[in-house]
mmCIF file of C-alpha atoms and ligand atoms in Angstrom:
data_model
loop_
_atom_site.group_PDB
_atom_site.id
_atom_site.type_symbol
_atom_site.label_atom_id
_atom_site.label_comp_id
_atom_site.label_asym_id
_atom_site.label_seq_id
_atom_site.Cartn_x
_atom_site.Cartn_y
_atom_site.Cartn_z
ATOM 1 C CA MET R 18 -0.138 -0.387 0.305
ATOM 2 C CA ARG R 19 1.243 3.358 -0.773
ATOM 3 C CA ASN R 20 1.405 6.437 2.139
ATOM 4 C CA GLN R 21 1.486 9.663 2.708
ATOM 5 C CA THR R 22 5.217 9.941 3.025
ATOM 6 C CA GLU R 23 6.245 7.470 0.089
ATOM 7 C CA THR R 24 8.888 9.571 -2.562
ATOM 8 C CA MET R 25 7.036 9.771 -6.093
ATOM 9 C CA ILE R 26 9.573 11.417 -7.278
ATOM 10 C CA GLU R 27 13.871 11.013 -7.254
ATOM 11 C CA ILE R 28 15.812 12.745 -9.171
ATOM 12 C CA LYS R 29 19.901 12.502 -9.017
ATOM 13 C CA ASN R 30 22.114 14.507 -10.812
ATOM 14 C CA LEU R 31 20.355 15.550 -13.836
ATOM 15 C CA VAL R 32 22.640 16.515 -16.359
ATOM 16 C CA LYS R 33 21.727 18.239 -19.899
ATOM 17 C CA LYS R 34 23.973 19.715 -22.648
ATOM 18 C CA TYR R 35 23.013 21.642 -25.856
ATOM 19 C CA GLY R 36 26.659 21.897 -27.533
ATOM 20 C CA SER R 37 28.720 23.554 -25.315
ATOM 21 C CA PHE R 38 26.151 24.857 -22.832
ATOM 22 C CA THR R 39 25.080 24.112 -20.359
ATOM 23 C CA ALA R 40 21.244 24.240 -19.532
ATOM 24 C CA VAL R 41 20.900 22.086 -16.594
ATOM 25 C CA ASN R 42 24.593 21.639 -14.631
ATOM 26 C CA GLY R 43 23.208 18.511 -12.366
ATOM 27 C CA ILE R 44 19.405 18.865 -10.770
ATOM 28 C CA GLY R 45 18.665 16.261 -7.520
ATOM 29 C CA PHE R 46 15.626 16.607 -5.484
ATOM 30 C CA SER R 47 12.978 14.363 -4.568
ATOM 31 C CA VAL R 48 9.174 14.426 -4.646
ATOM 32 C CA ASN R 49 6.405 13.541 -2.108
ATOM 33 C CA LYS R 50 3.460 11.757 -2.322
ATOM 34 C CA GLY R 51 0.477 15.107 -2.630
ATOM 35 C CA GLU R 52 3.291 17.785 -2.905
ATOM 36 C CA ILE R 53 2.823 20.747 -5.111
ATOM 37 C CA PHE R 54 6.345 20.960 -6.132
ATOM 38 C CA GLY R 55 7.412 24.302 -7.667
ATOM 39 C CA LEU R 56 11.132 25.140 -10.031
ATOM 40 C CA LEU R 57 10.833 28.147 -9.403
ATOM 41 C CA GLY R 58 13.677 30.774 -11.805
ATOM 42 C CA PRO R 59 14.042 33.173 -14.573
ATOM 43 C CA ASN R 60 13.485 32.313 -18.123
ATOM 44 C CA GLY R 61 16.805 30.607 -19.368
ATOM 45 C CA ALA R 62 16.973 28.902 -15.540
ATOM 46 C CA GLY R 63 16.706 25.262 -16.948
ATOM 47 C CA LYS R 64 13.156 24.651 -15.427
ATOM 48 C CA SER R 65 11.490 23.216 -18.768
ATOM 49 C CA THR R 66 14.713 20.904 -19.761
ATOM 50 C CA THR R 67 14.634 20.017 -15.987
ATOM 51 C CA LEU R 68 11.085 18.944 -16.602
ATOM 52 C CA GLU R 69 11.109 17.266 -19.716
ATOM 53 C CA MET R 70 13.877 15.816 -18.777
ATOM 54 C CA MET R 71 12.009 14.135 -15.762
ATOM 55 C CA VAL R 72 8.661 13.571 -17.962
ATOM 56 C CA GLY R 73 11.182 11.201 -20.460
ATOM 57 C CA LEU R 74 10.480 13.735 -23.119
ATOM 58 C CA ARG R 75 14.530 14.579 -23.317
ATOM 59 C CA LYS R 76 17.372 12.624 -22.411
ATOM 60 C CA PRO R 77 19.937 13.112 -19.907
ATOM 61 C CA ASP R 78 23.600 13.381 -20.299
ATOM 62 C CA THR R 79 23.495 11.812 -17.070
ATOM 63 C CA GLY R 80 21.909 11.306 -14.152
ATOM 64 C CA SER R 81 18.369 9.299 -13.315
ATOM 65 C CA ALA R 82 15.093 9.872 -12.636
ATOM 66 C CA ILE R 83 12.359 7.343 -10.253
ATOM 67 C CA ILE R 84 8.889 8.588 -11.335
ATOM 68 C CA GLY R 85 5.930 6.798 -9.756
ATOM 69 C CA GLY R 86 8.921 4.484 -8.623
ATOM 70 C CA PHE R 87 9.438 3.851 -12.299
ATOM 71 C CA ASP R 88 13.046 4.493 -13.472
ATOM 72 C CA ILE R 89 12.378 6.683 -17.000
ATOM 73 C CA ALA R 90 15.689 4.905 -18.747
ATOM 74 C CA LYS R 91 13.864 1.677 -18.478
ATOM 75 C CA ASP R 92 9.975 1.783 -17.792
ATOM 76 C CA LEU R 93 9.658 4.721 -19.431
ATOM 77 C CA LEU R 94 5.698 3.157 -20.383
ATOM 78 C CA LYS R 95 4.851 2.108 -17.484
ATOM 79 C CA VAL R 96 6.126 5.868 -16.140
ATOM 80 C CA LYS R 97 3.881 7.547 -18.852
ATOM 81 C CA GLU R 98 0.818 5.590 -17.123
ATOM 82 C CA VAL R 99 1.047 7.405 -14.072
ATOM 83 C CA ILE R 100 1.360 11.241 -15.001
ATOM 84 C CA GLY R 101 -0.081 13.569 -17.174
ATOM 85 C CA ILE R 102 1.742 16.120 -18.472
ATOM 86 C CA GLN R 103 0.758 20.364 -19.757
ATOM 87 C CA LEU R 104 3.260 21.632 -21.568
ATOM 88 C CA GLN R 105 3.376 24.960 -23.264
ATOM 89 C CA SER R 106 3.604 24.207 -26.041
ATOM 90 C CA THR R 107 0.521 21.750 -25.980
ATOM 91 C CA THR R 108 -1.736 21.844 -29.869
ATOM 92 C CA LEU R 109 -5.750 20.844 -29.427
ATOM 93 C CA PHE R 110 -7.823 19.997 -31.828
ATOM 94 C CA GLU R 111 -9.897 23.816 -32.628
ATOM 95 C CA LEU R 112 -12.808 22.045 -34.332
ATOM 96 C CA LEU R 113 -13.346 19.654 -31.993
ATOM 97 C CA THR R 114 -15.844 20.578 -28.531
ATOM 98 C CA VAL R 115 -14.600 19.903 -25.249
ATOM 99 C CA GLU R 116 -16.346 16.907 -24.595
ATOM 100 C CA GLU R 117 -15.281 14.833 -27.603
ATOM 101 C CA ILE R 118 -11.019 16.041 -27.412
ATOM 102 C CA LEU R 119 -11.407 14.619 -23.986
ATOM 103 C CA LYS R 120 -13.187 11.991 -24.879
ATOM 104 C CA LEU R 121 -10.890 10.930 -27.686
ATOM 105 C CA TYR R 122 -7.856 11.177 -25.740
ATOM 106 C CA ALA R 123 -9.566 8.502 -22.898
ATOM 107 C CA SER R 124 -9.840 6.161 -25.923
ATOM 108 C CA PHE R 125 -5.500 5.703 -26.249
ATOM 109 C CA TYR R 126 -5.492 4.796 -22.240
ATOM 110 C CA GLN R 127 -7.027 1.969 -20.593
ATOM 111 C CA LYS R 128 -8.092 3.475 -17.575
ATOM 112 C CA ASN R 129 -10.123 6.756 -17.465
ATOM 113 C CA VAL R 130 -11.997 9.141 -14.714
ATOM 114 C CA LEU R 131 -15.519 9.997 -15.598
ATOM 115 C CA ILE R 132 -15.435 12.456 -18.418
ATOM 116 C CA PRO R 133 -18.398 14.834 -17.109
ATOM 117 C CA GLU R 134 -16.937 15.149 -13.378
ATOM 118 C CA LEU R 135 -13.293 16.109 -14.836
ATOM 119 C CA ILE R 136 -15.120 18.737 -17.068
ATOM 120 C CA GLU R 137 -16.539 20.308 -13.922
ATOM 121 C CA ASP R 138 -13.383 19.904 -11.857
ATOM 122 C CA MET R 139 -11.797 21.800 -14.917
ATOM 123 C CA VAL R 140 -14.899 25.239 -14.405
ATOM 124 C CA LEU R 141 -15.559 23.662 -17.705
ATOM 125 C CA THR R 142 -19.158 22.599 -17.542
ATOM 126 C CA GLU R 143 -20.620 25.630 -19.517
ATOM 127 C CA LYS R 144 -18.229 24.760 -22.322
ATOM 128 C CA THR R 145 -18.764 21.138 -22.811
ATOM 129 C CA LYS R 146 -20.518 21.727 -26.207
ATOM 130 C CA SER R 147 -18.080 24.422 -27.471
ATOM 131 C CA ARG R 148 -15.509 23.682 -29.927
ATOM 132 C CA VAL R 149 -12.043 24.452 -28.440
ATOM 133 C CA LYS R 150 -11.097 27.232 -30.963
ATOM 134 C CA THR R 151 -13.781 29.378 -29.072
ATOM 135 C CA LEU R 152 -12.304 29.394 -25.880
ATOM 136 C CA SER R 153 -10.448 31.862 -24.249
ATOM 137 C CA GLY R 154 -6.710 31.446 -23.053
ATOM 138 C CA GLY R 155 -7.838 30.556 -19.869
ATOM 139 C CA GLN R 156 -9.959 27.342 -20.863
ATOM 140 C CA LYS R 157 -7.759 26.294 -23.419
ATOM 141 C CA GLN R 158 -4.881 26.098 -20.561
ATOM 142 C CA ARG R 159 -7.840 24.110 -18.272
ATOM 143 C CA LEU R 160 -8.718 21.698 -21.001
ATOM 144 C CA ALA R 161 -4.874 20.841 -21.409
ATOM 145 C CA ILE R 162 -4.636 19.993 -17.777
ATOM 146 C CA ALA R 163 -7.994 18.361 -17.691
ATOM 147 C CA LEU R 164 -6.052 16.289 -21.047
ATOM 148 C CA ALA R 165 -3.345 15.997 -18.672
ATOM 149 C CA LEU R 166 -5.859 14.253 -15.957
ATOM 150 C CA VAL R 167 -7.862 11.872 -18.202
ATOM 151 C CA HIS R 168 -5.987 8.259 -17.294
ATOM 152 C CA ASP R 169 -6.072 9.459 -13.227
ATOM 153 C CA PRO R 170 -2.383 9.425 -13.442
ATOM 154 C CA TRP R 171 -0.722 10.289 -10.317
ATOM 155 C CA ILE R 172 1.592 12.900 -11.459
ATOM 156 C CA LEU R 173 1.178 16.006 -12.676
ATOM 157 C CA PHE R 174 3.138 17.674 -14.707
ATOM 158 C CA LEU R 175 2.630 21.613 -15.418
ATOM 159 C CA ASP R 176 5.256 24.030 -17.702
ATOM 160 C CA GLU R 177 3.943 27.493 -16.949
ATOM 161 C CA PRO R 178 0.435 26.862 -16.194
ATOM 162 C CA THR R 179 -0.629 30.251 -16.140
ATOM 163 C CA THR R 180 1.890 32.728 -18.461
ATOM 164 C CA GLY R 181 0.232 34.737 -20.881
ATOM 165 C CA LEU R 182 -3.649 34.808 -18.210
ATOM 166 C CA ASP R 183 -5.291 37.222 -17.082
ATOM 167 C CA PRO R 184 -5.535 37.581 -13.275
ATOM 168 C CA GLN R 185 -9.012 35.851 -12.392
ATOM 169 C CA ALA R 186 -8.045 32.841 -14.797
ATOM 170 C CA ARG R 187 -4.575 32.601 -12.749
ATOM 171 C CA ARG R 188 -6.973 32.174 -9.870
ATOM 172 C CA THR R 189 -8.833 29.927 -11.145
ATOM 173 C CA LEU R 190 -6.434 27.493 -11.937
ATOM 174 C CA TRP R 191 -4.530 28.093 -8.805
ATOM 175 C CA ASP R 192 -7.841 26.750 -7.629
ATOM 176 C CA ILE R 193 -7.934 23.402 -9.850
ATOM 177 C CA VAL R 194 -4.213 23.147 -8.533
ATOM 178 C CA LEU R 195 -5.217 23.112 -4.609
ATOM 179 C CA LYS R 196 -8.202 20.778 -5.580
ATOM 180 C CA LEU R 197 -6.174 18.290 -7.032
ATOM 181 C CA LYS R 198 -4.141 18.048 -4.913
ATOM 182 C CA GLU R 199 -6.633 17.614 -2.147
ATOM 183 C CA LYS R 200 -7.513 14.484 -4.156
ATOM 184 C CA GLY R 201 -4.242 13.260 -3.281
ATOM 185 C CA LYS R 202 -2.098 14.075 -6.621
ATOM 186 C CA THR R 203 1.410 14.876 -6.715
ATOM 187 C CA THR R 204 2.229 17.938 -8.888
ATOM 188 C CA VAL R 205 5.756 19.135 -10.322
ATOM 189 C CA LEU R 206 4.804 23.075 -11.917
ATOM 190 C CA THR R 207 7.848 25.467 -13.040
ATOM 191 C CA THR R 208 6.846 29.320 -13.043
ATOM 192 C CA HIS R 209 8.741 32.031 -13.101
ATOM 193 C CA TYR R 210 5.953 33.827 -11.220
ATOM 194 C CA MET R 211 7.517 34.222 -7.106
ATOM 195 C CA ASP R 212 3.294 34.722 -6.285
ATOM 196 C CA GLU R 213 2.707 31.607 -8.001
ATOM 197 C CA ALA R 214 5.449 29.533 -5.844
ATOM 198 C CA GLN R 215 4.555 31.075 -3.322
ATOM 199 C CA VAL R 216 0.742 30.331 -2.670
ATOM 200 C CA LEU R 217 0.767 26.942 -4.764
ATOM 201 C CA CYS R 218 4.439 25.099 -3.519
ATOM 202 C CA ASP R 219 4.846 22.910 -0.400
ATOM 203 C CA ARG R 220 8.056 23.058 -1.526
ATOM 204 C CA ILE R 221 10.415 24.888 -4.239
ATOM 205 C CA ALA R 222 13.621 24.523 -5.871
ATOM 206 C CA ILE R 223 14.985 27.774 -7.155
ATOM 207 C CA MET R 224 17.396 27.433 -10.440
ATOM 208 C CA ASP R 225 19.135 29.519 -11.841
ATOM 209 C CA GLN R 226 21.418 29.294 -14.944
ATOM 210 C CA GLY R 227 21.174 25.532 -14.594
ATOM 211 C CA ASN R 228 22.091 25.130 -11.085
ATOM 212 C CA LEU R 229 19.414 24.681 -7.835
ATOM 213 C CA ILE R 230 20.690 27.615 -5.844
ATOM 214 C CA ALA R 231 17.919 26.385 -2.644
ATOM 215 C CA LEU R 232 14.781 23.920 -2.055
ATOM 216 C CA ASP R 233 13.048 24.551 1.094
ATOM 217 C CA THR R 234 9.126 25.351 1.813
ATOM 218 C CA PRO R 235 8.021 29.016 1.218
ATOM 219 C CA SER R 236 8.360 30.292 4.441
ATOM 220 C CA GLY R 237 11.676 28.106 5.058
ATOM 221 C CA LEU R 238 13.486 29.942 2.062
ATOM 222 C CA ILE R 239 11.984 33.742 3.126
ATOM 223 C CA LYS R 240 13.314 32.750 6.754
ATOM 224 C CA SER R 241 16.529 31.946 5.549
ATOM 225 C CA LEU R 242 17.284 35.617 4.709
ATOM 226 C CA GLU R 243 17.992 37.243 7.798
ATOM 227 C CA SER R 244 15.969 40.358 6.945
ATOM 228 C CA ASP R 245 12.342 39.966 7.266
ATOM 229 C CA SER R 246 11.250 43.128 6.189
ATOM 230 C CA ALA R 247 12.304 45.717 3.300
ATOM 231 C CA VAL R 248 11.671 48.595 2.919
ATOM 232 C CA GLU R 249 11.734 50.865 -0.879
ATOM 233 C CA PHE R 250 11.936 53.794 -1.657
ATOM 234 C CA GLN R 251 13.271 55.897 -4.975
ATOM 235 C CA TYR R 252 15.812 59.134 -5.364
ATOM 236 C CA GLU R 253 16.929 59.920 -8.507
ATOM 237 C CA GLY R 254 20.821 61.021 -7.286
ATOM 238 C CA ASN R 255 23.110 58.020 -5.855
ATOM 239 C CA LEU R 256 23.058 57.155 -2.529
ATOM 240 C CA LEU R 257 26.019 55.281 -1.960
ATOM 241 C CA THR R 258 24.996 51.811 -0.774
ATOM 242 C CA GLN R 259 28.093 51.343 1.750
ATOM 243 C CA GLU R 260 26.169 54.216 3.964
ATOM 244 C CA LEU R 261 22.763 52.485 3.565
ATOM 245 C CA GLU R 262 24.288 49.477 5.040
ATOM 246 C CA GLN R 263 25.224 51.408 8.472
ATOM 247 C CA LEU R 264 21.902 51.958 9.298
ATOM 248 C CA ASP R 265 20.802 50.857 12.168
ATOM 249 C CA GLY R 266 18.952 46.621 10.920
ATOM 250 C CA VAL R 267 20.309 47.016 7.706
ATOM 251 C CA LYS R 268 21.891 43.599 6.470
ATOM 252 C CA GLN R 269 21.566 44.010 2.825
ATOM 253 C CA VAL R 270 21.150 46.504 0.163
ATOM 254 C CA GLY R 271 19.460 46.027 -3.431
ATOM 255 C CA LYS R 272 19.483 49.127 -5.901
ATOM 256 C CA HIS R 273 17.935 48.602 -9.830
ATOM 257 C CA LYS R 274 17.023 51.772 -11.403
ATOM 258 C CA ASP R 275 16.432 54.491 -8.583
ATOM 259 C CA THR R 276 14.515 51.674 -6.767
ATOM 260 C CA TYR R 277 16.204 50.917 -3.205
ATOM 261 C CA VAL R 278 15.686 47.748 -1.689
ATOM 262 C CA LEU R 279 17.153 47.861 1.903
ATOM 263 C CA TYR R 280 16.690 44.576 3.879
ATOM 264 C CA THR R 281 16.121 44.704 7.245
ATOM 265 C CA ASP R 282 15.210 42.559 10.887
ATOM 266 C CA ASN R 283 14.358 45.580 12.596
ATOM 267 C CA LEU R 284 12.004 47.673 10.375
ATOM 268 C CA GLN R 285 11.534 50.455 13.359
ATOM 269 C CA GLU R 286 14.657 51.281 13.865
ATOM 270 C CA THR R 287 15.935 51.201 10.062
ATOM 271 C CA LEU R 288 13.396 53.656 9.226
ATOM 272 C CA ILE R 289 13.773 56.103 12.050
ATOM 273 C CA THR R 290 17.592 56.332 11.420
ATOM 274 C CA LEU R 291 16.803 56.695 7.009
ATOM 275 C CA ILE R 292 15.028 59.481 7.547
ATOM 276 C CA GLN R 293 17.272 61.052 10.474
ATOM 277 C CA PHE R 294 20.190 60.208 7.495
ATOM 278 C CA THR R 295 17.809 61.539 4.319
ATOM 279 C CA SER R 296 16.424 64.350 6.438
ATOM 280 C CA GLU R 297 20.535 65.506 7.751
ATOM 281 C CA LYS R 298 21.655 64.996 3.810
ATOM 282 C CA GLN R 299 18.190 66.829 2.816
ATOM 283 C CA ILE R 300 17.443 64.080 0.428
ATOM 284 C CA GLN R 301 14.215 63.527 -0.534
ATOM 285 C CA LEU R 302 13.314 60.357 -0.673
ATOM 286 C CA THR R 303 10.096 59.013 -2.920
ATOM 287 C CA ASN R 304 7.347 56.061 -2.967
ATOM 288 C CA LEU R 305 8.728 55.286 0.438
ATOM 289 C CA GLN R 306 6.857 51.814 1.601
ATOM 290 C CA THR R 307 8.078 48.836 3.791
ATOM 291 C CA ARG R 308 6.747 45.228 2.958
ATOM 292 C CA THR R 309 7.201 41.967 3.941
ATOM 293 C CA SER R 310 10.365 39.790 2.561
ATOM 294 C CA THR R 311 9.458 37.537 -0.816
ATOM 295 C CA LEU R 312 10.249 34.870 -2.345
ATOM 296 C CA GLU R 313 11.587 37.355 -5.168
ATOM 297 C CA ASP R 314 13.795 38.941 -2.214
ATOM 298 C CA VAL R 315 15.765 35.229 -1.693
ATOM 299 C CA PHE R 316 16.198 35.665 -5.448
ATOM 300 C CA ILE R 317 17.958 38.840 -5.519
ATOM 301 C CA HIS R 318 19.569 37.310 -2.056
ATOM 302 C CA MET R 319 21.119 34.538 -3.901
ATOM 303 C CA THR R 320 22.104 36.167 -7.149
ATOM 304 C CA GLY R 321 21.792 39.441 -6.935
ATOM 305 C CA ARG R 322 19.750 39.379 -9.764
ATOM 306 C CA SER R 323 15.851 40.549 -10.290
ATOM 307 C CA LEU R 324 13.614 37.323 -11.216
ATOM 308 C CA ARG R 325 11.608 39.778 -13.781
ATOM 309 C CA GLU R 326 15.330 40.814 -14.813
ATOM 310 C CA GLU R 327 15.138 38.934 -18.449
HETATM 311 P P1 ADP Z 420 13.545 28.137 -18.771
HETATM 312 O O1 ADP Z 420 12.218 26.730 -18.835
HETATM 313 O O2 ADP Z 420 14.144 27.986 -17.263
HETATM 314 O O3 ADP Z 420 12.953 28.976 -19.305
HETATM 315 P P2 ADP Z 420 14.798 26.117 -20.962
HETATM 316 O O4 ADP Z 420 14.885 24.807 -19.232
HETATM 317 O O5 ADP Z 420 13.837 26.252 -21.455
HETATM 318 O O6 ADP Z 420 14.774 27.597 -19.342
HETATM 319 O O7 ADP Z 420 16.063 26.802 -21.835
HETATM 320 C C1 ADP Z 420 16.974 26.871 -20.559
HETATM 321 C C2 ADP Z 420 18.554 26.856 -21.812
HETATM 322 O O8 ADP Z 420 18.921 26.582 -22.540
HETATM 323 C C3 ADP Z 420 17.747 27.861 -22.414
HETATM 324 O O9 ADP Z 420 19.437 28.854 -22.479
HETATM 325 C C4 ADP Z 420 17.445 28.188 -23.545
HETATM 326 O O10 ADP Z 420 18.126 28.926 -24.719
HETATM 327 C C5 ADP Z 420 18.357 26.614 -23.740
HETATM 328 N N1 ADP Z 420 18.057 25.695 -24.630
HETATM 329 C C6 ADP Z 420 16.275 25.221 -24.487
HETATM 330 N N2 ADP Z 420 16.350 24.477 -25.726
HETATM 331 C C7 ADP Z 420 17.265 23.930 -26.222
HETATM 332 C C8 ADP Z 420 17.752 23.438 -26.788
HETATM 333 N N3 ADP Z 420 17.082 22.287 -28.165
HETATM 334 N N4 ADP Z 420 18.678 24.111 -28.002
HETATM 335 C C9 ADP Z 420 19.591 24.594 -27.737
HETATM 336 N N5 ADP Z 420 19.595 25.574 -26.153
HETATM 337 C C10 ADP Z 420 18.000 24.889 -25.604
#
């Protein structure tokens, strides 16, 4: 019998090179049953390549992947029975209806879920008889997930599931992923949205330039920063980072264009000394604001760059 703490995925030292360029540089981690596991990183970090190696779509140069207890190098057909995949490039038959395309996909497998229930779970009931080409971006994305689920897989792989969707459609999709977790599914998703990773994921592997640079729960990653808060402001002139680092509580200073960020473990002291410092120097700050630290800050702290930079 399978139990709650069972390891569903175990990958070790995955490497993928394209010529002399290393897209994935020795990645390893494991994922437990029922987890939503996120691969977070900027564009080009190697997230999709890692995911594609995990589902057998790209052959790793070295390393191993055991998915649902089966080795992708030896038992790919078995792996395919227990996984569902939604890729960024999923192409759908535009002229079929939602119901027709799901029935078609279901006919490829011996084991099936009930199609009307699946349609309902994906918030597509009203679109059951609509042709695929009439669906919105969010609806198409949910249909792509439905197609990945027709054979009731244990593990779902989602590659950038909400890229290009409006905020409402993103939230609907997040709800669906969370409901699948309640049903016991294990999900691996890639994303470059830190809010998505923070809301959805039980654990997050942060990737950068083909490397895994951190792996923990969202709160564990944020706790790893010595600072729990950030003070942000804009100033058009040049402030010396060293001087800002001397302010009370400040652990690190970030700067992007004319925005400065002070990472602090003592918000009140930092604010007081910042105001003193800037009024003594007659520096006029704009857009002064405070916030709690985020995964974006974790990424900046580890790489010196923003997730948003491309
Ligand atoms: P991410 O999903 O994090 O955006 P990818 O895994 O798609 O990153 O890509 C990682 C790096 O590998 C990128 O620099 C990309 O240009 C490169 N890459 C991906 N696929 C190929 C390919 N088929 N040939 C050459 N380079 C590739």
